Coordinates of C-alpha atoms in Angstrom, one line a residue:
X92 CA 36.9 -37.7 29.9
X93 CA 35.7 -34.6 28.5
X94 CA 32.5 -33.9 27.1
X95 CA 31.5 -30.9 24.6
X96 CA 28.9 -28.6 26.0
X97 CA 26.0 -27.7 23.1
X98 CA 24.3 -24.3 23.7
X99 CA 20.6 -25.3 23.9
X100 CA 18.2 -22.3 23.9
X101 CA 14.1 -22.7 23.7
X102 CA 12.3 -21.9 20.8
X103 CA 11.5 -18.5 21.1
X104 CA 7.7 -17.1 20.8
X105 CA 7.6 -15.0 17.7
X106 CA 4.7 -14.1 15.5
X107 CA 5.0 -16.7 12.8
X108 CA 3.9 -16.3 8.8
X109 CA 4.0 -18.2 6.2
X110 CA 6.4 -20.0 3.7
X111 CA 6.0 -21.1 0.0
X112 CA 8.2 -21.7 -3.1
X113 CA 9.1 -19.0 -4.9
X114 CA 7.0 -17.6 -8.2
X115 CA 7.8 -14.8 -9.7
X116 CA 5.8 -12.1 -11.8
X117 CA 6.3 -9.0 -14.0
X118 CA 7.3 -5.8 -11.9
X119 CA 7.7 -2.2 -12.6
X120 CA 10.4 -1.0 -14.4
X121 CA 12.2 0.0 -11.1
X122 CA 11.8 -3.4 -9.6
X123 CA 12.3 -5.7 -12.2
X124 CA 15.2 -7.8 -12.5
X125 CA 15.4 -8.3 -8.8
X126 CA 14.2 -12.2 -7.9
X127 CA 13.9 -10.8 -4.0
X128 CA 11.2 -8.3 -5.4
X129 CA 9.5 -10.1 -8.1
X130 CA 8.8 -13.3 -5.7
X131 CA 6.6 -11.0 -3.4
X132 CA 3.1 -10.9 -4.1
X133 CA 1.9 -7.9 -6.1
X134 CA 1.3 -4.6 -5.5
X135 CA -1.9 -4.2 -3.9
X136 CA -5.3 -1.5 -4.3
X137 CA -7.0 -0.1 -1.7
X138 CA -10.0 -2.9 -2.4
X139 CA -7.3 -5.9 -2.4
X140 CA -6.1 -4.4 0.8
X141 CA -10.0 -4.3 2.6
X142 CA -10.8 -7.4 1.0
X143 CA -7.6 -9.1 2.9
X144 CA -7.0 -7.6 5.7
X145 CA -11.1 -7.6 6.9
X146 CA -12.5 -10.1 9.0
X147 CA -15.8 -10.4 10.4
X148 CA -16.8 -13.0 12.8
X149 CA -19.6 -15.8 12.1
X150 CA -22.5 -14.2 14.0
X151 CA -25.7 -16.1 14.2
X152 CA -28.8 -14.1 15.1
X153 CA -30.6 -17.4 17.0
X154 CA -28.1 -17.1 19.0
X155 CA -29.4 -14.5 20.7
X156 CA -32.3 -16.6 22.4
X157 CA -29.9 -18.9 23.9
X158 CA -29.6 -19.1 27.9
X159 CA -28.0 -16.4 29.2
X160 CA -25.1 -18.4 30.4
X161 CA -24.1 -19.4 26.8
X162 CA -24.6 -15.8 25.6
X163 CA -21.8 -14.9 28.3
X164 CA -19.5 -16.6 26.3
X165 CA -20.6 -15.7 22.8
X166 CA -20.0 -11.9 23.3
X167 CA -16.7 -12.5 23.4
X168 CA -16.5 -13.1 20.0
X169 CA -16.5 -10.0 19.0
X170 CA -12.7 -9.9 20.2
X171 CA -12.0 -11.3 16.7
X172 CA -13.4 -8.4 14.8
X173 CA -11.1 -6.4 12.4
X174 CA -12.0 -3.3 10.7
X175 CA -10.1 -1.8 8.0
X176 CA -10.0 1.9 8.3
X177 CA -8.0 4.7 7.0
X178 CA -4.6 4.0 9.3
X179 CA -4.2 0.5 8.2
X180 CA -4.5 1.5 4.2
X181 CA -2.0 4.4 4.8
X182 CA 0.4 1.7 7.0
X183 CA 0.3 -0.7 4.4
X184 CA 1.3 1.2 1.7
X185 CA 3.9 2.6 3.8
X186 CA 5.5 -1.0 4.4
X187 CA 4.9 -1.9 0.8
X188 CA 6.8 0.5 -0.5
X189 CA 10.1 0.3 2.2
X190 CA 9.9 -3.4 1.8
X191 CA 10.6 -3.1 -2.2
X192 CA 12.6 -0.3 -2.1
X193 CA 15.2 -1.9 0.7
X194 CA 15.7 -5.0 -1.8
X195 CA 16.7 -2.4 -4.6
X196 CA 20.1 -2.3 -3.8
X197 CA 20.3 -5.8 -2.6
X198 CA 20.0 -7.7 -6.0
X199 CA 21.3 -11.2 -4.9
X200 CA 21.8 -11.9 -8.8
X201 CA 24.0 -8.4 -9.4
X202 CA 27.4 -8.8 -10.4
X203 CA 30.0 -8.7 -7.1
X204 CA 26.4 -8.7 -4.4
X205 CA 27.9 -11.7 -2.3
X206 CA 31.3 -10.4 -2.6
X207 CA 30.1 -7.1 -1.0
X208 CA 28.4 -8.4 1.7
X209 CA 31.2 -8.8 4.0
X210 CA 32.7 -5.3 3.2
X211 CA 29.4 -4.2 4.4
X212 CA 29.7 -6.1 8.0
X213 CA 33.7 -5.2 8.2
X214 CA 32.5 -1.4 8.1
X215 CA 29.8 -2.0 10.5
X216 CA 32.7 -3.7 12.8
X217 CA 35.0 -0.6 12.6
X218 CA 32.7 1.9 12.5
X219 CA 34.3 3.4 9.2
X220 CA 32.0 5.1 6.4
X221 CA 33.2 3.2 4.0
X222 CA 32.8 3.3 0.1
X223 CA 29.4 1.7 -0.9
X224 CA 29.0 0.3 -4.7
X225 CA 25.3 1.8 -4.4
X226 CA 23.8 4.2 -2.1
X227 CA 21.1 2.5 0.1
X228 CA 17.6 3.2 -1.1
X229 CA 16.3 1.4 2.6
X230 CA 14.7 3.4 5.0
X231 CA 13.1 3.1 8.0
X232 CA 10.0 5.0 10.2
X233 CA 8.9 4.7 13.9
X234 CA 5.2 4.0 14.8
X235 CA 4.2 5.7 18.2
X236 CA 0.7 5.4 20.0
X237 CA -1.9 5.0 22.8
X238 CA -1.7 1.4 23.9
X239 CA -4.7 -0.3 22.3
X240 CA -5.1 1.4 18.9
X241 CA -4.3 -1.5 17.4
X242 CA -0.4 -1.4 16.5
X243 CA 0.8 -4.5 17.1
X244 CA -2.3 -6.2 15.6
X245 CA -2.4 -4.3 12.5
X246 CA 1.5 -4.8 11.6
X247 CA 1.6 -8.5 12.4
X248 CA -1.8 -8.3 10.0
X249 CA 0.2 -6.5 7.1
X250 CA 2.9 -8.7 7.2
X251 CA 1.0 -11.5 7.0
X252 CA -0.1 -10.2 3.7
X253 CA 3.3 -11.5 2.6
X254 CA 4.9 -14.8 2.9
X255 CA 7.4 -14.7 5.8
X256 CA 9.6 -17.5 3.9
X257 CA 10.8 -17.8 0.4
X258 CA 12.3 -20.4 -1.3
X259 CA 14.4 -19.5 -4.3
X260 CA 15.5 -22.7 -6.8
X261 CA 15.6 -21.3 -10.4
X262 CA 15.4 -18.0 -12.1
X263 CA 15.4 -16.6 -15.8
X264 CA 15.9 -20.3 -16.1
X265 CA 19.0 -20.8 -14.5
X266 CA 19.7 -22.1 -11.0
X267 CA 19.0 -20.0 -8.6
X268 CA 18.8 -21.5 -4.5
X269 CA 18.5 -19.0 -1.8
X270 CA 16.5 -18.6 1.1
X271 CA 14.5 -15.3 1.4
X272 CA 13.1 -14.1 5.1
X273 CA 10.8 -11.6 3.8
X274 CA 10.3 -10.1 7.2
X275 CA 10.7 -10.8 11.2
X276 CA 8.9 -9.0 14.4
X277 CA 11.1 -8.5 17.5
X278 CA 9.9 -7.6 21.2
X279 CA 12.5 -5.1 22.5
X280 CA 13.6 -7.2 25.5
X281 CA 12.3 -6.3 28.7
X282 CA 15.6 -4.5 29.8
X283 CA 16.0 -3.0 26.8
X284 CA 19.5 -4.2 26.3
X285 CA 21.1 -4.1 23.2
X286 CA 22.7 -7.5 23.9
X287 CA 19.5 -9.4 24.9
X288 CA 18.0 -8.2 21.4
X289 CA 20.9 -9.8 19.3
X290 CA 20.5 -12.9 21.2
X291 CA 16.4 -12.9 20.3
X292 CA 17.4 -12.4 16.7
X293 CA 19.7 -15.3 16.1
X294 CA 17.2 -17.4 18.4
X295 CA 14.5 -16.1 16.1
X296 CA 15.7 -16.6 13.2
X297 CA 16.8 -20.2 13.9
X298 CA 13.4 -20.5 14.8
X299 CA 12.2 -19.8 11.5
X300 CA 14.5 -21.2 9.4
X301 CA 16.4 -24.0 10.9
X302 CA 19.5 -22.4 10.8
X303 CA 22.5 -22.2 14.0
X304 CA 23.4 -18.5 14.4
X305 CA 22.6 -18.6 17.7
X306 CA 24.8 -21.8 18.6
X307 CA 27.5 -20.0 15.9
X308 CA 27.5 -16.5 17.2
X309 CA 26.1 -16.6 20.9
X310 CA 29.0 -18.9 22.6
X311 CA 27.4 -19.5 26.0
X312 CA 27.1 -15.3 26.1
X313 CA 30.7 -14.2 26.1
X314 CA 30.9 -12.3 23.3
X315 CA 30.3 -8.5 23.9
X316 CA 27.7 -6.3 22.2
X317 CA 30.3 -4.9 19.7
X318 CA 30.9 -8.4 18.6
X319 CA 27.1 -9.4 18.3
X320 CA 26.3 -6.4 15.9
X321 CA 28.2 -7.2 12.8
X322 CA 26.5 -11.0 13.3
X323 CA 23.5 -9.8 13.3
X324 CA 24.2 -7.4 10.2
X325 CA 26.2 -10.6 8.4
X326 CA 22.4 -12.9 9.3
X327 CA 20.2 -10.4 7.9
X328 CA 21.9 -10.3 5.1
X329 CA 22.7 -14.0 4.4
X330 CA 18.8 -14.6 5.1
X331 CA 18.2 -11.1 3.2
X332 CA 16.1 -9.7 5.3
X333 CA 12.9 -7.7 4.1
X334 CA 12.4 -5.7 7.0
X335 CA 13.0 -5.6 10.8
X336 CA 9.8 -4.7 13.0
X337 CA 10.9 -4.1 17.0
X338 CA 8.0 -3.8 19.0
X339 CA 7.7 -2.1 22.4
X340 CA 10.3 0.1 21.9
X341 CA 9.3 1.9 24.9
X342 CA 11.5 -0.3 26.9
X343 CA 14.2 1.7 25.7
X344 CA 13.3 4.1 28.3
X345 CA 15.2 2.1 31.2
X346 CA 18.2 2.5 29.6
X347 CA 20.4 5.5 31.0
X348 CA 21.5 8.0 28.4
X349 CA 24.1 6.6 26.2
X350 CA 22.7 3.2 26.5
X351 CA 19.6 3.9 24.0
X352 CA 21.9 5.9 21.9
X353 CA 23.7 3.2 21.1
X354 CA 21.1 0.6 20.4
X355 CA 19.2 3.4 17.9
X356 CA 22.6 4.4 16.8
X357 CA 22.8 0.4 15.7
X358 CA 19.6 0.8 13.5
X359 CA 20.9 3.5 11.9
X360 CA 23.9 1.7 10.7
X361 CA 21.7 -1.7 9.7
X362 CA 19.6 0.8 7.6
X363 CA 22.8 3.0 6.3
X364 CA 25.4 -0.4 5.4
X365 CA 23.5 -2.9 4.8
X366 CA 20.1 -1.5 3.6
X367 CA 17.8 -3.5 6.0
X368 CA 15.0 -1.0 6.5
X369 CA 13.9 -0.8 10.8
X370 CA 10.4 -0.4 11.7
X371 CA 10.7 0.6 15.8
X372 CA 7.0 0.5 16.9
X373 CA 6.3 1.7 20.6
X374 CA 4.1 3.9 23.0
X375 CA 4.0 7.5 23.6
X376 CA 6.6 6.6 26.9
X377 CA 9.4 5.9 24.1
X378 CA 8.2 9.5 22.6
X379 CA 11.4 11.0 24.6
X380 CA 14.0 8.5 23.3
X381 CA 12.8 8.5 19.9
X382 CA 11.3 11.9 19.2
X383 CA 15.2 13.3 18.6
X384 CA 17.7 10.7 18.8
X385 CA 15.9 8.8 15.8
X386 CA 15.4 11.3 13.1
X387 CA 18.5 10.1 11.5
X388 CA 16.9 7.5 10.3
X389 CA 14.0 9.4 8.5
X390 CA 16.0 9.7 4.7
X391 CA 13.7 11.6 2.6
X392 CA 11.7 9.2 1.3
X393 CA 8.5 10.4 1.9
X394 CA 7.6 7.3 4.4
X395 CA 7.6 9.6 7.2
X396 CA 6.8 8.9 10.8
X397 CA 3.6 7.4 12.0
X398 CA 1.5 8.9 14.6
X399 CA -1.2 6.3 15.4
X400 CA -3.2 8.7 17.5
X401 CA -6.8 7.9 19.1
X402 CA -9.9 7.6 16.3
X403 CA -11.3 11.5 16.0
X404 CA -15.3 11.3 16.0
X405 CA -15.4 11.3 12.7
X406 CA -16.1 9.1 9.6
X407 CA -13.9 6.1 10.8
X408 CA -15.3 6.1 14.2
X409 CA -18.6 5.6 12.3
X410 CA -17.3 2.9 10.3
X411 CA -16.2 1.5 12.9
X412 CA -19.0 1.8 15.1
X413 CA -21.5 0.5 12.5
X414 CA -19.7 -2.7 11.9
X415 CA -19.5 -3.5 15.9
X416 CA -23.0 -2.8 16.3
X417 CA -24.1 -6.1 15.1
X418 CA -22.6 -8.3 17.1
X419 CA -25.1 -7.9 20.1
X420 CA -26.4 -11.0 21.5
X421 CA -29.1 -9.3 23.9
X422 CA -32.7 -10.2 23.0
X423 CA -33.0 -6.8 22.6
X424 CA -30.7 -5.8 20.0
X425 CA -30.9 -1.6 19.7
X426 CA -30.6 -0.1 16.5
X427 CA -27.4 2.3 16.0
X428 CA -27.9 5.9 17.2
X429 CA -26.0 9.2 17.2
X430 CA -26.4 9.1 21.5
X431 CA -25.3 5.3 21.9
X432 CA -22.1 6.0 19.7
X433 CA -21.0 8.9 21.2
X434 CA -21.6 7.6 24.9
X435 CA -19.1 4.6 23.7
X436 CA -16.8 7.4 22.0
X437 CA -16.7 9.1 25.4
X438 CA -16.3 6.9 27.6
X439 CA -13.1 5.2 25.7
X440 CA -12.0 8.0 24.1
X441 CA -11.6 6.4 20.3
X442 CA -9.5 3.7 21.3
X443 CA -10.6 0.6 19.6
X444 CA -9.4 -2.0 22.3
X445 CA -11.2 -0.2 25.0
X446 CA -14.4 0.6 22.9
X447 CA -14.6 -3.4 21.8
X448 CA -14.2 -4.5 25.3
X449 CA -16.6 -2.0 26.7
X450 CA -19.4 -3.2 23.9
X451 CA -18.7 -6.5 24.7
X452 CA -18.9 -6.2 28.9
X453 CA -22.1 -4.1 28.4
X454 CA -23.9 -6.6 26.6
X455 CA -22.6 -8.8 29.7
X456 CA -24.0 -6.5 32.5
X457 CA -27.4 -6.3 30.3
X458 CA -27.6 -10.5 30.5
X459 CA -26.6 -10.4 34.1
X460 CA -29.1 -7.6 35.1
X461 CA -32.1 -8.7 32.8
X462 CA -32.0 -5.4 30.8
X463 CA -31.4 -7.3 28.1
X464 CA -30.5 -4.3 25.7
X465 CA -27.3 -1.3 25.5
X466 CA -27.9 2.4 27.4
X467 CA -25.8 5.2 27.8
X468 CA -26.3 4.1 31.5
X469 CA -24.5 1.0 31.2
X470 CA -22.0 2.0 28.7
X471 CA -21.3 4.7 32.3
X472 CA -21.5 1.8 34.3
X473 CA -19.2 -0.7 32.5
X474 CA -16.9 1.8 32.4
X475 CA -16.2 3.0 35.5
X476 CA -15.9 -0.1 36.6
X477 CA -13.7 -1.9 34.0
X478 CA -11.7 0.7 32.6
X479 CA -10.1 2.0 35.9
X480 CA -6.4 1.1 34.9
X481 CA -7.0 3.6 31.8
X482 CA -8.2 6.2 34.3
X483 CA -5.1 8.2 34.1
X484 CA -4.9 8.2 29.9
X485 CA -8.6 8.8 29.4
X486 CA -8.7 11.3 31.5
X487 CA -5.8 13.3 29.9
X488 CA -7.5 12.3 26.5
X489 CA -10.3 13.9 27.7
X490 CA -8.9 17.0 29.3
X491 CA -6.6 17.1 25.4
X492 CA -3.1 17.3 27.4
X493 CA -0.9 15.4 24.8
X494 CA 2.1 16.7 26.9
X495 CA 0.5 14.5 30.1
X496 CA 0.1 11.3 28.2
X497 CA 3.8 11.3 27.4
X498 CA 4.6 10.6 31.4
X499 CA 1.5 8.4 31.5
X500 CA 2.0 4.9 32.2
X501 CA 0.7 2.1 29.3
X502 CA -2.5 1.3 29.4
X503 CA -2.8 -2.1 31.4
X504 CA -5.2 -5.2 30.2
X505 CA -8.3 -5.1 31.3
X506 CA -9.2 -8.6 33.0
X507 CA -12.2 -9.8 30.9
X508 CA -12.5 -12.8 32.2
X509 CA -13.1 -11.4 36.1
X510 CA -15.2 -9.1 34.6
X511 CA -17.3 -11.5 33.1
X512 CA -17.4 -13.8 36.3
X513 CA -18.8 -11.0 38.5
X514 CA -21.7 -10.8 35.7
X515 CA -22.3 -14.3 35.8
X516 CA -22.3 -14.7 39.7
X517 CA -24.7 -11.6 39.9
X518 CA -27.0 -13.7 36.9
X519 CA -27.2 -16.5 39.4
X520 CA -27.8 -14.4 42.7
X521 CA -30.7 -12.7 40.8
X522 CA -32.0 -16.2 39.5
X523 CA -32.3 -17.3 42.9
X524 CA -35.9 -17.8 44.2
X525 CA -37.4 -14.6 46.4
X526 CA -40.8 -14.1 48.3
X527 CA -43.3 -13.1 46.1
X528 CA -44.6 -9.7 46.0
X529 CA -47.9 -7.8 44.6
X530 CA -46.8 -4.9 42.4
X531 CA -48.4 -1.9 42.8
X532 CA -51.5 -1.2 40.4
X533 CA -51.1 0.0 37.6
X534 CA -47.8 1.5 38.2
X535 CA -45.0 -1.2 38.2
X536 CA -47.4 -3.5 35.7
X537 CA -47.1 -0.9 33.1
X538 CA -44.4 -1.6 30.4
X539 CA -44.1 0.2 27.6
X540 CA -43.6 -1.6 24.6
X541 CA -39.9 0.0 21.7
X542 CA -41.0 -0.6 18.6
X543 CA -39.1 -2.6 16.0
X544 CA -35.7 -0.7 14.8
X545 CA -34.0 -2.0 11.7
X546 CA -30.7 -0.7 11.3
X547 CA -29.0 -0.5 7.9
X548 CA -25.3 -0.8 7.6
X549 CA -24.3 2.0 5.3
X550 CA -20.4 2.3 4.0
X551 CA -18.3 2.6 1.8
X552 CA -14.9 1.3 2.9
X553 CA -15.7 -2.1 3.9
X554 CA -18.0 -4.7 2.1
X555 CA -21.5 -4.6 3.7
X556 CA -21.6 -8.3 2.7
X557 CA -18.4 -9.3 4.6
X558 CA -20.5 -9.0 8.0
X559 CA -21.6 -12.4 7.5
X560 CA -24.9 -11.4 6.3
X561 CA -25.7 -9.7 9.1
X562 CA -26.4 -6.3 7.4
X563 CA -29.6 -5.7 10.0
X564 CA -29.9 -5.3 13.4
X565 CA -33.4 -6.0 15.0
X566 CA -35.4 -5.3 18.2
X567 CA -37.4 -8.7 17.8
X568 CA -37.5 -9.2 21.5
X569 CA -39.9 -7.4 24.1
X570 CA -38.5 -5.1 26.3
X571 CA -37.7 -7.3 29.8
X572 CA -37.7 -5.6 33.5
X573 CA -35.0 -5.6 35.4
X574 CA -35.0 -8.3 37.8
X575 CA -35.0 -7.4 41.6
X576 CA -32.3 -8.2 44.2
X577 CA -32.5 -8.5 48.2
X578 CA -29.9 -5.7 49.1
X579 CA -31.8 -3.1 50.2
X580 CA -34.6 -2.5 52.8
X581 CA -38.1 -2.1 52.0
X582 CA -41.4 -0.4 53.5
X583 CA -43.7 -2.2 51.0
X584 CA -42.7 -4.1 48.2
X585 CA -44.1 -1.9 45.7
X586 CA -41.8 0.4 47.0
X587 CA -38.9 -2.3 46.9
X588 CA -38.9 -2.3 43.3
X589 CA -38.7 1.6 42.8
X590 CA -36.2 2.0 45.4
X591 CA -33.9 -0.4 43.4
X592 CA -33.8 1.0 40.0
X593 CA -33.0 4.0 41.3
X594 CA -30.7 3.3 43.4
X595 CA -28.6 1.0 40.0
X596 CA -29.1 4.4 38.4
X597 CA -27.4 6.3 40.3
X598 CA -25.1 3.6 40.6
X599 CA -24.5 4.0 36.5
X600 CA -24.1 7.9 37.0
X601 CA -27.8 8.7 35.6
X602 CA -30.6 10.7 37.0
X603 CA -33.7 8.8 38.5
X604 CA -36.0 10.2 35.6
X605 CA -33.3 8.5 33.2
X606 CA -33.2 5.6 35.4
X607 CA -37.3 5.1 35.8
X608 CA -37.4 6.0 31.7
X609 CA -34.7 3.2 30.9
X610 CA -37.1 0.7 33.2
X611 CA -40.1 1.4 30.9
X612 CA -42.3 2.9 34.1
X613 CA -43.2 6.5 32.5
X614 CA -43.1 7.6 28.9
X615 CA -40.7 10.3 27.8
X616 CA -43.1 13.9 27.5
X617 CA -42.3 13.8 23.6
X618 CA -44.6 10.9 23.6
X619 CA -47.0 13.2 25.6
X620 CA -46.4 15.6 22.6
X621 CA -47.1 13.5 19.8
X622 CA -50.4 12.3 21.3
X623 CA -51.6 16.3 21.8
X624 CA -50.4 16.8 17.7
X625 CA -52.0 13.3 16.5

């Protein structure tokens, strides 16, 4: 007795959007007529694209009095935070117009489209030129950058403008049923073979729509690469496919030569036959397979490639910087300054990932060490301690050697939640009862009380109102002394206190006057200044 074996594969984890039935709108005079076209969402402006793509946290200023255990866990939601800046108006136009264009020649209601499909996949199979009833207008562009600018995030983002499924049932009043995947996200497999990626296509598309290419096309893994590629051509078209994102292209780079060739020379041909525009998005380590073997697949269009470099300290970096600064839940909230930003700038080099984390781990060291409010000291500290996986990149960012960072390894994850641990485990060693001590007179009593700092949010790129009200930040809360710890040795315990704040300064890389002026024990000789000239 025999018994038919049925491929079973997992569902596979892919970035997921949307789906809807299809409505369909007046286009311009170069898109209209096409149901693929007309059923995505209008063209957007600049405002529809901020207004979309923006999100801004729900941040409560009472918050800010809770425990200091609860505010631990609050600073973390600054994680969700999304600024639109210039890169993400300039990428979405970019896919806006490539998505549109690619459909142009694909006009499922155009006399002989179905007919020609499988001419199309028979070239692909031969590797023939072929004769085309119309020229492809798809194109395609490669996205290269640091690790943590935000590429990955902002395309899934984009893409979400759009509906990832359309229905089709009627159109110009006729029947009309098809089934429109408007676009699909891959993850270059972790091998980078071309085989592996095929097999993630069909999986993913079944995924999505329900469909068995996998179970069709796959056959327990016998079939060769040269007899997955036309499948996957024949799917993308049957599903007509908007666009084709591959993420971490870098991967490509354990492939010996010959072996990338051949998976870039496949894009190519997806672009070239069958008009299915391919967006490869990696790091700067993919900059040596791409940077030559690729340029085939730039056609003139003006879409260009993307160099998603590191924010200059510049406008956007104030943008950007001005929206963070909000989300502090310190009792001390500081206003924004030229110094503070450009200690953050410095010490993560304009990349965004590195500069949220390291505003949201300082406000953690300031709970856990009773500071209660952002330095340039901590913003030192935090960093050196956090951001020693990035060592390598930052430090060639720093030095400007663009030619280092090509051989430089990704930028790895920094473990938050470790981070975040040590804080709270130092909170609870500090809150632990000591011996009480007599400060010295008049020295260690003396506090000298930051006045109230109202910062207004000033730009024009993103709605001021979006911040969930929070237009303001205020110093409301008194300045609070660092608490003491037991670990070093003391002649008096006047001089215990003294001897600790220094030594945590030089611990955060600044100089013991820095360190005593941070602690509120002497006044800065400006002050000395201003009460000579009052």
């Amino acid at each position: 007795m025999t018994f038919s074996k049925k491929l079973i594969k997992p569902p596979l984890l892919v970035f997921r959007g949307t789906q809807e039935q299809a409505t369909y709108h007046d286009e311009i005079s170069i898109y209209q007529g096409n149901p693929l076209i007309e059923a995505l969402p209008e063209i957007k402006t600049e405002d529809d694209i901020i207004k979309e793509l923006a999100f801004y946290p729900e941040f409560l200023k009472e918050e800010r009095n809770l425990p200091a255990h609860q505010r631990l866990h609050l600073i973390q939601n600054v994680l969700e935070l999304f600024i639109v800046l210039s890169p993400h108006l300039d990428l979405e136009q970019r896919f806006s117009r490539m998505l549109r264009s690619g459909y142009i020649a694909r006009n499922p209601v155009s006399r002989g489209f179905w007919k020609n499909i499988n001419k199309k996949v028979e070239t692909l199979r031969s590797g023939s030129t072929g004769n085309r009833r119309r020229r492809s207008t798809a194109t395609g562009f490669t996205i290269l950058g640091i690790s943590g600018v935000g590429k990955s995030t902002t395309i899934q983002a984009i893409l979400d403008l759009y509906p990832q499924v359309i229905y089709h049932n009627r159109y110009q009043n006729q029947n009309y049923t098809n089934t429109q995947l408007v676009w699909l996200i891959l993850e270059c497999p972790a091998d980078g073979s071309i085989k592996g990626l095929c097999l993630n296509f069909f999986q993913a598309v079944d995924d999505i729509l329900g469909t068995s290419y996998y179970q069709n096309y796959a056959n327990n893994g016998r079939k060769t690469v040269n007899e997955l590629m036309p499948y996957v051509a024949l799917a993308a078209s049957n599903v007509h496919l908007g666009v084709l994102v591959i993420d971490e292209i870098q991967r490509l780079t354990k492939l010996n030569v010959g072996g990338y060739e051949k998976i870039l020379d496949f894009f190519v041909q997806l672009i070239n036959t069958i008009g299915l525009p391919v967006v490869l998005v990696g790091t700067y380590k993919a900059w040596s397979v791409l940077g030559s073997e690729f340029r085939q697949i730039r056609r003139g269009t003006g879409q260009g490639d993307f160099i998603w470099d590191r924010m200059n300290e510049d406008e956007d970096w104030d943008i950007f910087t001005h929206a963070l600064w909000p989300y502090q839940y310190i009792r001390n909230p500081c206003e924004w300054t030229p110094e503070l930003s450009h200690a953050l700038y410095y010490e993560c080099q304009g990349i965004t990932d590195l500069a949220i984390k390291v505003f949201m781990l300082a406000q953690a060291r300031a709970i856990s060490t009773g500071k209660e409010k952002l330095t340039v000291g901590i913003f030192k500290s935090v960093a050196k301690d956090c951001l020693r996986t990035a060592r390598e990149v930052l430090d060639a960012l720093k030095a400007g050697n663009t030619e280092k960072l090509r051989n430089c390894e990704d930028v790895r994850p920094i473990n938050i939640g470790e981070f975040i641990e040590e804080e709270q485990h130092q909170l609870l060693v500090d809150d632990s009862p000591t011996p009480s001590s007599e400060p010295i007179e008049g020295l260690v009593n003396h506090k000298i009380e930051q006045p109230e700092q109202v910062q207004q949010q000033n730009s024009d790129l993103f709605k001021k109102e979006s911040i969930a009200g929070q237009t303001k930040v205020f110093n409301d809360s008194p300045s609070k002394t660092r608490k003491h710890s037991n670990k070093h040795p003391k002649k008096s315990e006047g001089e215990k206190s003294l001897i600790n704040i220094l030594s945590d300064g030089k611990q955060c890389s600044i100089t013991p006057y820095e360190a005593l002026l941070e602690a509120g024990y002497i006044q800065p000789i400006t002050e000395y200044f201003l009460e000579i000239i009052a």
